[in-house]
Every structure is written in structure tokens, then in C-alpha cells.
Coordinates of C-alpha atoms and ligand atoms in Angstrom, one line a residue:
X1294 CA 0.0 0.0 0.0
X1295 CA 1.5 3.3 -1.1
X1296 CA 1.9 5.9 1.7
X1297 CA 1.5 3.6 4.7
X1298 CA 5.0 3.8 6.2
X1299 CA 7.2 6.5 7.6
X1300 CA 10.6 6.5 9.3
X1301 CA 11.5 8.2 12.6
X1302 CA 14.4 8.6 14.9
X1303 CA 14.1 9.7 18.6
X1304 CA 17.1 12.0 18.6
X1305 CA 19.9 12.1 21.3
X1306 CA 18.2 15.0 23.2
X1307 CA 15.0 13.0 23.6
X1308 CA 16.8 9.8 24.7
X1309 CA 19.1 11.8 27.1
X1310 CA 16.0 13.4 28.7
X1311 CA 14.4 10.0 29.3
X1312 CA 11.6 10.8 26.9
X1313 CA 11.7 7.5 24.8
X1314 CA 8.6 6.2 26.7
X1315 CA 6.4 9.3 26.5
X1316 CA 7.2 9.9 22.8
X1317 CA 6.5 6.3 21.9
X1318 CA 3.2 6.6 23.8
X1319 CA 2.2 9.6 21.7
X1320 CA 3.1 7.8 18.5
X1321 CA 1.0 4.7 19.5
X1322 CA -1.9 6.9 20.7
X1323 CA -1.9 8.7 17.3
X1324 CA -2.6 5.3 15.7
X1325 CA 0.9 4.3 14.3
X1326 CA 1.9 0.7 14.5
X1327 CA 5.6 -0.1 15.1
X1328 CA 6.9 -2.2 12.1
X1329 CA 10.6 -2.1 13.1
X1330 CA 12.7 -0.6 15.9
X1331 CA 16.3 -0.4 17.2
X1332 CA 18.3 1.4 19.8
X1333 CA 21.8 2.4 18.6
X1334 CA 24.4 5.1 18.4
X1335 CA 25.4 6.4 15.0
X1336 CA 29.0 6.9 14.0
X1337 CA 29.8 10.3 12.4
X1338 CA 30.3 8.5 9.1
X1339 CA 26.8 6.9 9.3
X1340 CA 25.1 10.1 10.5
X1341 CA 26.8 11.9 7.6
X1342 CA 25.5 9.4 5.1
X1343 CA 22.0 9.5 6.5
X1344 CA 21.9 13.3 6.2
X1345 CA 23.7 13.4 2.8
X1346 CA 20.8 15.3 1.3
X1347 CA 21.5 18.2 3.6
X1348 CA 25.3 18.3 2.8
X1349 CA 25.2 21.8 1.3
X1350 CA 23.1 23.3 4.1
X1351 CA 24.9 25.4 6.7
X1352 CA 23.9 23.3 9.6
X1353 CA 25.1 20.0 8.2
X1354 CA 28.3 19.7 10.2
X1355 CA 26.5 20.5 13.5
X1356 CA 23.7 18.1 12.6
X1357 CA 26.1 15.2 12.0
X1358 CA 28.0 15.9 15.2
X1359 CA 24.7 16.1 17.2
X1360 CA 23.1 13.0 15.7
X1361 CA 26.3 11.0 16.5
X1362 CA 26.6 12.5 20.1
X1363 CA 24.5 9.8 21.8
X1364 CA 22.1 6.9 21.3
X1365 CA 18.9 7.2 19.3
X1366 CA 15.9 5.0 18.7
X1367 CA 15.2 4.3 15.0
X1368 CA 11.8 3.0 13.9
X1369 CA 9.5 2.3 10.9
X1370 CA 5.9 3.2 11.6
X1371 CA 2.7 2.2 9.7
X1372 CA -0.6 4.0 9.3
X1373 CA -2.7 5.2 6.4
X1374 CA -1.2 8.5 5.2
X1375 CA 1.8 7.9 7.5
X1376 CA 4.2 10.5 6.2
X1377 CA 1.9 13.5 6.4
X1378 CA 0.1 12.4 9.6
X1379 CA 3.5 11.9 11.3
X1380 CA 4.7 15.3 10.2
X1381 CA 1.5 16.8 11.7
X1382 CA 2.1 14.8 15.0
X1383 CA 5.7 16.0 15.4
X1384 CA 5.1 19.7 14.4
X1385 CA 7.4 22.3 12.9
X1386 CA 11.2 21.8 12.7
X1387 CA 11.7 24.8 15.0
X1388 CA 9.9 23.9 18.3
X1389 CA 9.1 27.6 19.0
X1390 CA 6.9 27.4 15.9
X1391 CA 5.4 24.0 16.5
X1392 CA 1.7 23.6 17.3
X1393 CA 0.6 23.0 20.9
X1394 CA 0.4 19.3 21.7
X1395 CA 2.9 18.2 19.0
X1396 CA 5.9 16.1 19.9
X1397 CA 8.4 18.8 19.2
X1398 CA 6.4 21.4 21.1
X1399 CA 6.3 19.1 24.1
X1400 CA 9.8 17.6 24.0
X1401 CA 12.2 19.4 21.7
X1402 CA 15.1 21.5 23.1
X1403 CA 16.0 23.7 20.1
X1404 CA 15.7 23.8 16.3
X1405 CA 18.7 21.4 16.1
X1406 CA 17.9 19.2 19.1
X1407 CA 14.3 18.8 18.1
X1408 CA 13.5 15.4 19.6
X1409 CA 12.4 13.5 16.5
X1410 CA 13.0 12.9 12.8
X1411 CA 10.1 12.3 10.4
X1412 CA 10.4 11.4 6.7
X1413 CA 9.3 14.1 4.3
X1414 CA 8.0 11.9 1.4
X1415 CA 7.0 8.3 0.7
X1416 CA 10.1 7.9 -1.4
X1417 CA 12.4 9.1 1.4
X1418 CA 10.5 7.0 4.0
X1419 CA 11.4 3.9 1.9
X1420 CA 15.0 5.0 1.5
X1421 CA 15.4 5.8 5.2
X1422 CA 13.7 2.6 6.4
X1423 CA 16.0 0.6 4.1
X1424 CA 19.1 2.5 5.5
X1425 CA 18.4 1.0 8.9
X1426 CA 16.4 -2.2 8.6
X1427 CA 16.5 -5.4 6.5
X1428 CA 13.4 -7.3 5.6
X1429 CA 13.8 -9.8 8.5
X1430 CA 13.7 -6.9 11.0
X1431 CA 10.2 -5.8 9.9
X1432 CA 7.0 -7.1 11.3
Ligands
LIG1560 N1 18.3 21.6 11.5 C1 19.1 22.5 12.2 N2 19.1 23.9 11.9 C2 18.2 24.3 11.0 C3 17.3 23.4 10.3 C4 17.4 22.1 10.6 O1 19.9 22.1 13.0 O2 18.1 25.5 10.7 C5 18.4 20.2 11.9 C6 17.2 19.7 12.7 O3 17.7 18.7 13.6 C7 16.3 19.1 11.6 C8 17.3 18.5 10.7 O4 18.4 19.4 10.7 O5 15.4 18.2 12.2 C9 16.8 18.3 9.3 O6 16.3 19.5 8.7 P1 15.0 19.5 7.9 O7 14.9 20.8 7.3 O8 14.9 18.3 7.1 O9 13.9 19.5 9.1 P2 12.8 18.3 9.5 O10 12.4 17.6 8.3 O11 13.5 17.4 10.5 O12 11.7 19.1 10.1
LIG1561 MG1 13.6 16.7 6.8

């Protein structure tokens, strides 16, 4: 089914603040099913590859340093209209601009340390899910 998965990471700030549980609860309450999940720490090299699309942006170096600074939770989530609905659930990139009740409004520390990643298209959701998970890791 097209459009039924997205990919997320609970970023180092969210893990450090002991917010894995509360964020996963919001994700489940919003109707997403967990297809795949792992707890890991990215190397700088792996973080750099994941964010290669942002290579030319001014924040790329800081983003790579930050995303490799501590453990993260990576997951594939399933729901109808998963990509758009998850972007609504997490809110704007800058938490000061995020809607009340969104995950970033509730849990993000700053525009860089913004608690969660969410895919921006069906195509990127598939690419990002494949970056982390093999077929035998998905249920
Ligand atoms: N980011 C940053 N400074 C910025 C914009 C983005 O540090 O001015 C970081 C932030 O962690 C963000 C990530 O880079 O989540 C990817 O940026 P993107 O524009 O794709 O935002 P997102 O899709 O995560 O909302
Ligand atoms: Mg993005």
C-alpha cells in the first residue's frame, strides 16, 4: 500500500531526557503501528551518510555531530497517510513554531535538538527505512 509507512528517529536529546517512553506513547496513541525498531548510536560517518541530502546546508556539520553524540531510537511506523500524519504529529522543525500538543512542542530543546525525525515523502520513507532495517527486521 503506497503511503502507509514513515521512518522516525528519537534523537539524542529525547533519549538523554528520558523521553523515549512518553514519545512512543504519543506515537501509539496517534494510531501508528511499530513495524521495526532499534536502539543504537550512529558513528559520524553513518550520520553523515543518512543526512547526505543536507550536505550543502549550513547546519550539516553540526547536525552530523549532534546526531552521533548519543544513542537514538530508529523506527519504521505504519498508518494510512503515514508521512503526512506523522509530520503533523511532530510539528514544525523549530519547536518555538510548533503547534501545541505536537511532539516537538512538548519535547524538543531547540531547532537542532528537536526530539524526533520524520520522513518528508513516501520515497524518502522507503530509502530511510532501508538504510536501517533489513526485511527480516520488519513485522
Ligand atoms: N536543523 C538545524 N538547523 C536548521 C534546520 C534544521 O539544526 O536551521 C536540523 C534539525 O535537527 C532538523 C534536521 O536538521 O530536524 C533536518 O532538517 P529539515 O529541514 O529536514 O527538518 P525536519 O524535516 O527534520 O523538520
Ligand atoms: Mg527533513
